[in-house]
Short mmCIF file of C-alpha atoms in Angstrom, two decimals:
data_model
loop_
_atom_site.label_atom_id
_atom_site.label_comp_id
_atom_site.label_asym_id
_atom_site.label_seq_id
_atom_site.Cartn_x
_atom_site.Cartn_y
_atom_site.Cartn_z
CA MET A 12 8.03 0.94 -8.27
CA LEU A 13 4.40 1.92 -6.51
CA LYS A 14 3.74 5.06 -8.92
CA HIS A 15 0.31 6.37 -8.16
CA SER A 16 -0.40 4.52 -4.88
CA PRO A 17 -2.12 6.19 -1.63
CA LEU A 18 0.95 5.42 0.28
CA ASN A 19 2.94 7.75 -2.33
CA THR A 20 0.23 10.60 -1.90
CA LEU A 21 0.55 10.09 1.87
CA ALA A 22 4.50 10.28 1.60
CA ASP A 23 3.98 13.42 -0.84
CA LEU A 24 1.94 15.16 2.05
CA ALA A 25 4.11 14.11 4.84
CA GLN A 26 7.16 15.45 2.56
CA THR A 27 5.30 18.71 2.66
CA ASP A 28 4.44 18.63 6.52
CA THR A 29 8.14 18.16 7.09
CA ASP A 30 9.33 20.84 5.04
CA ALA A 31 6.87 23.34 6.36
CA ALA A 32 8.24 22.33 9.98
CA ALA A 33 11.72 22.65 8.94
CA ARG A 34 10.91 26.31 7.76
CA GLU A 35 9.21 27.00 11.25
CA LEU A 36 12.08 25.67 12.83
CA GLY A 37 14.39 27.73 11.00
CA ARG A 38 11.59 30.58 11.81
CA LEU A 39 11.79 29.98 15.32
CA GLN A 40 15.81 29.47 15.32
CA GLY A 41 15.95 32.88 13.97
CA LEU A 42 13.63 34.47 16.70
CA ARG A 43 15.41 33.12 19.00
CA THR A 44 18.65 34.22 18.02
CA GLN A 45 17.45 37.56 17.81
CA ALA A 46 16.01 37.57 21.28
CA GLU A 47 19.39 36.40 22.77
CA LEU A 48 21.02 39.30 20.87
CA GLN A 49 18.63 41.67 22.10
CA LEU A 50 19.08 40.67 25.89
CA ASN A 51 22.99 40.68 24.97
CA GLN A 52 23.04 44.37 24.20
CA LEU A 53 20.54 45.53 26.76
CA THR A 54 22.94 43.90 29.44
CA GLN A 55 25.88 45.33 27.61
CA TYR A 56 24.56 48.82 27.50
CA ARG A 57 23.34 48.59 31.37
CA GLN A 58 26.81 47.68 32.15
CA GLU A 59 28.31 50.55 29.84
CA TYR A 60 26.01 53.24 31.74
CA ARG A 61 26.23 51.62 35.16
CA GLU A 62 29.95 52.32 34.57
CA ARG A 63 29.39 55.78 33.24
CA MET A 64 27.52 56.62 36.62
CA GLN A 65 30.04 55.41 38.86
CA ALA A 66 32.70 57.59 36.98
CA VAL A 67 30.46 60.45 37.12
CA ALA A 68 29.12 59.55 40.52
CA ALA A 69 33.37 59.85 41.39
CA GLN A 70 33.62 63.33 40.22
CA GLY A 71 30.70 63.98 42.65
CA MET A 72 27.05 64.31 41.49
CA SER A 73 23.90 66.12 42.72
CA SER A 74 21.11 63.73 44.08
CA SER A 75 18.66 64.70 41.56
CA ARG A 76 21.23 63.36 39.15
CA TRP A 77 21.58 60.21 41.02
CA GLN A 78 18.14 59.63 41.30
CA ASP A 79 17.82 59.80 37.24
CA PHE A 80 20.34 57.42 36.82
CA SER A 81 18.79 55.33 39.51
CA ARG A 82 15.63 55.11 37.80
CA PHE A 83 17.07 54.33 34.24
CA LEU A 84 19.10 51.64 35.54
CA ASP A 85 15.81 50.26 37.08
CA ALA A 86 14.28 50.87 33.54
CA LEU A 87 17.10 48.87 31.90
CA ASP A 88 16.57 46.30 34.58
CA GLN A 89 12.99 46.19 33.83
CA ALA A 90 14.02 45.47 30.17
CA ILE A 91 16.49 43.19 30.78
CA ARG A 92 13.93 40.85 32.73
CA GLN A 93 11.28 41.48 30.02
CA GLN A 94 13.73 40.26 27.35
CA GLY A 95 15.09 37.36 29.65
CA ALA A 96 11.35 36.25 29.32
CA ALA A 97 11.01 36.90 25.85
CA LEU A 98 14.13 34.59 25.68
CA ALA A 99 13.02 32.03 27.41
CA LYS A 100 9.42 31.99 25.47
CA ALA A 101 11.73 31.97 22.56
CA GLU A 102 13.60 29.04 23.63
CA ALA A 103 10.44 26.92 24.77
CA ASP A 104 8.89 27.79 21.15
CA LEU A 105 12.23 26.55 19.42
CA LEU A 106 11.81 23.43 21.82
CA ALA A 107 8.27 22.88 20.46
CA GLY A 108 8.94 23.38 16.79
CA ARG A 109 12.07 20.84 17.02
CA SER A 110 9.97 18.25 18.57
CA HIS A 111 7.15 19.41 15.87
CA TRP A 112 9.82 18.91 13.23
CA GLN A 113 10.98 15.55 14.48
CA HIS A 114 7.49 14.18 14.82
CA GLN A 115 6.65 15.03 11.07
CA LYS A 116 10.23 13.32 9.91
CA ARG A 117 9.65 10.10 11.71
CA ARG A 118 6.01 10.20 9.98
CA LEU A 119 7.64 11.08 6.82
CA ASN A 120 10.48 7.83 7.43
CA SER A 121 7.32 5.91 8.26
CA PHE A 122 5.83 5.94 5.02
CA ASP A 123 9.05 5.48 3.16
CA THR A 124 9.55 2.30 4.73
CA LEU A 125 5.85 1.11 4.11
CA ILE A 126 6.34 2.25 0.34
CA ALA A 127 9.82 0.66 0.67
CA ARG A 128 8.15 -2.64 1.91
CA ALA A 129 5.71 -2.41 -0.47
CA GLU A 130 8.03 -2.15 -3.61
CA ALA A 131 9.91 -5.13 -2.43
CA LYS A 132 6.71 -6.99 -2.14
CA GLN A 133 5.69 -6.00 -5.35
CA GLU A 134 9.21 -7.06 -6.92
CA GLN A 135 9.08 -10.40 -4.98
CA VAL A 136 5.58 -10.99 -6.61
CA ALA A 137 7.33 -10.10 -9.97
CA ALA A 138 10.18 -12.38 -9.40
CA ARG A 139 7.76 -15.41 -8.54
CA ARG A 140 5.66 -14.83 -11.34
CA GLU A 141 8.78 -14.43 -14.02
CA GLN A 142 10.10 -17.39 -12.02
CA ARG A 143 6.98 -19.29 -13.00
CA ALA A 144 6.58 -18.27 -16.49
CA ASN A 145 10.01 -19.61 -16.80
CA ASP A 146 9.21 -22.90 -15.40
CA GLU A 147 6.13 -22.94 -17.41
CA TYR A 148 8.69 -22.61 -20.95
CA ALA A 149 10.90 -25.23 -19.66
CA ALA A 150 8.18 -27.61 -18.86
CA ARG A 151 6.87 -26.65 -22.57
CA LEU A 152 9.91 -26.95 -24.12
CA VAL A 153 10.37 -30.41 -22.15
CA ARG A 154 7.02 -31.91 -23.30
CA THR A 155 7.50 -30.66 -26.94
CA ALA A 156 11.08 -32.28 -27.14
CA ALA A 157 9.34 -35.51 -25.42
CA SER A 158 6.38 -35.64 -28.04
CA ARG A 159 8.43 -35.31 -30.84
CA LEU A 160 10.63 -38.04 -29.53
CA SER A 161 7.80 -40.28 -29.13
CA GLU A 162 6.62 -38.94 -32.34
CA ALA A 163 9.47 -40.46 -34.00
#
């Protein structure tokens, strides 16, 4: 196992970056959800206000009251448009955050793959070294046995 290799250091840094990107992605998801909730609330409030306006209008209302209702509906429409733009920005930020997290995750996976390859190579070298030592030991035993036989 590669304990203190530069690859492990880089993998640790990549893990830190991936974790930070994941936290940011969660934050962005929360902002997007909040923006959508606010837009839905504004839209619902506009619908309720419009229904109230229609109920009052059915009973008869002055032109100044009609204008007040209309101005407030216009203001609500403007707020809905602004909130729609805020939601669109939150969605774009979320997509960018997701892309950044995916990039960091791929980077981390690359380091993990490189570490696994290096460990496999290190294990292979150790296995060869052990095999060589076993072969030398077996050869030494054979030579020792052969020399004892020849001396006898």
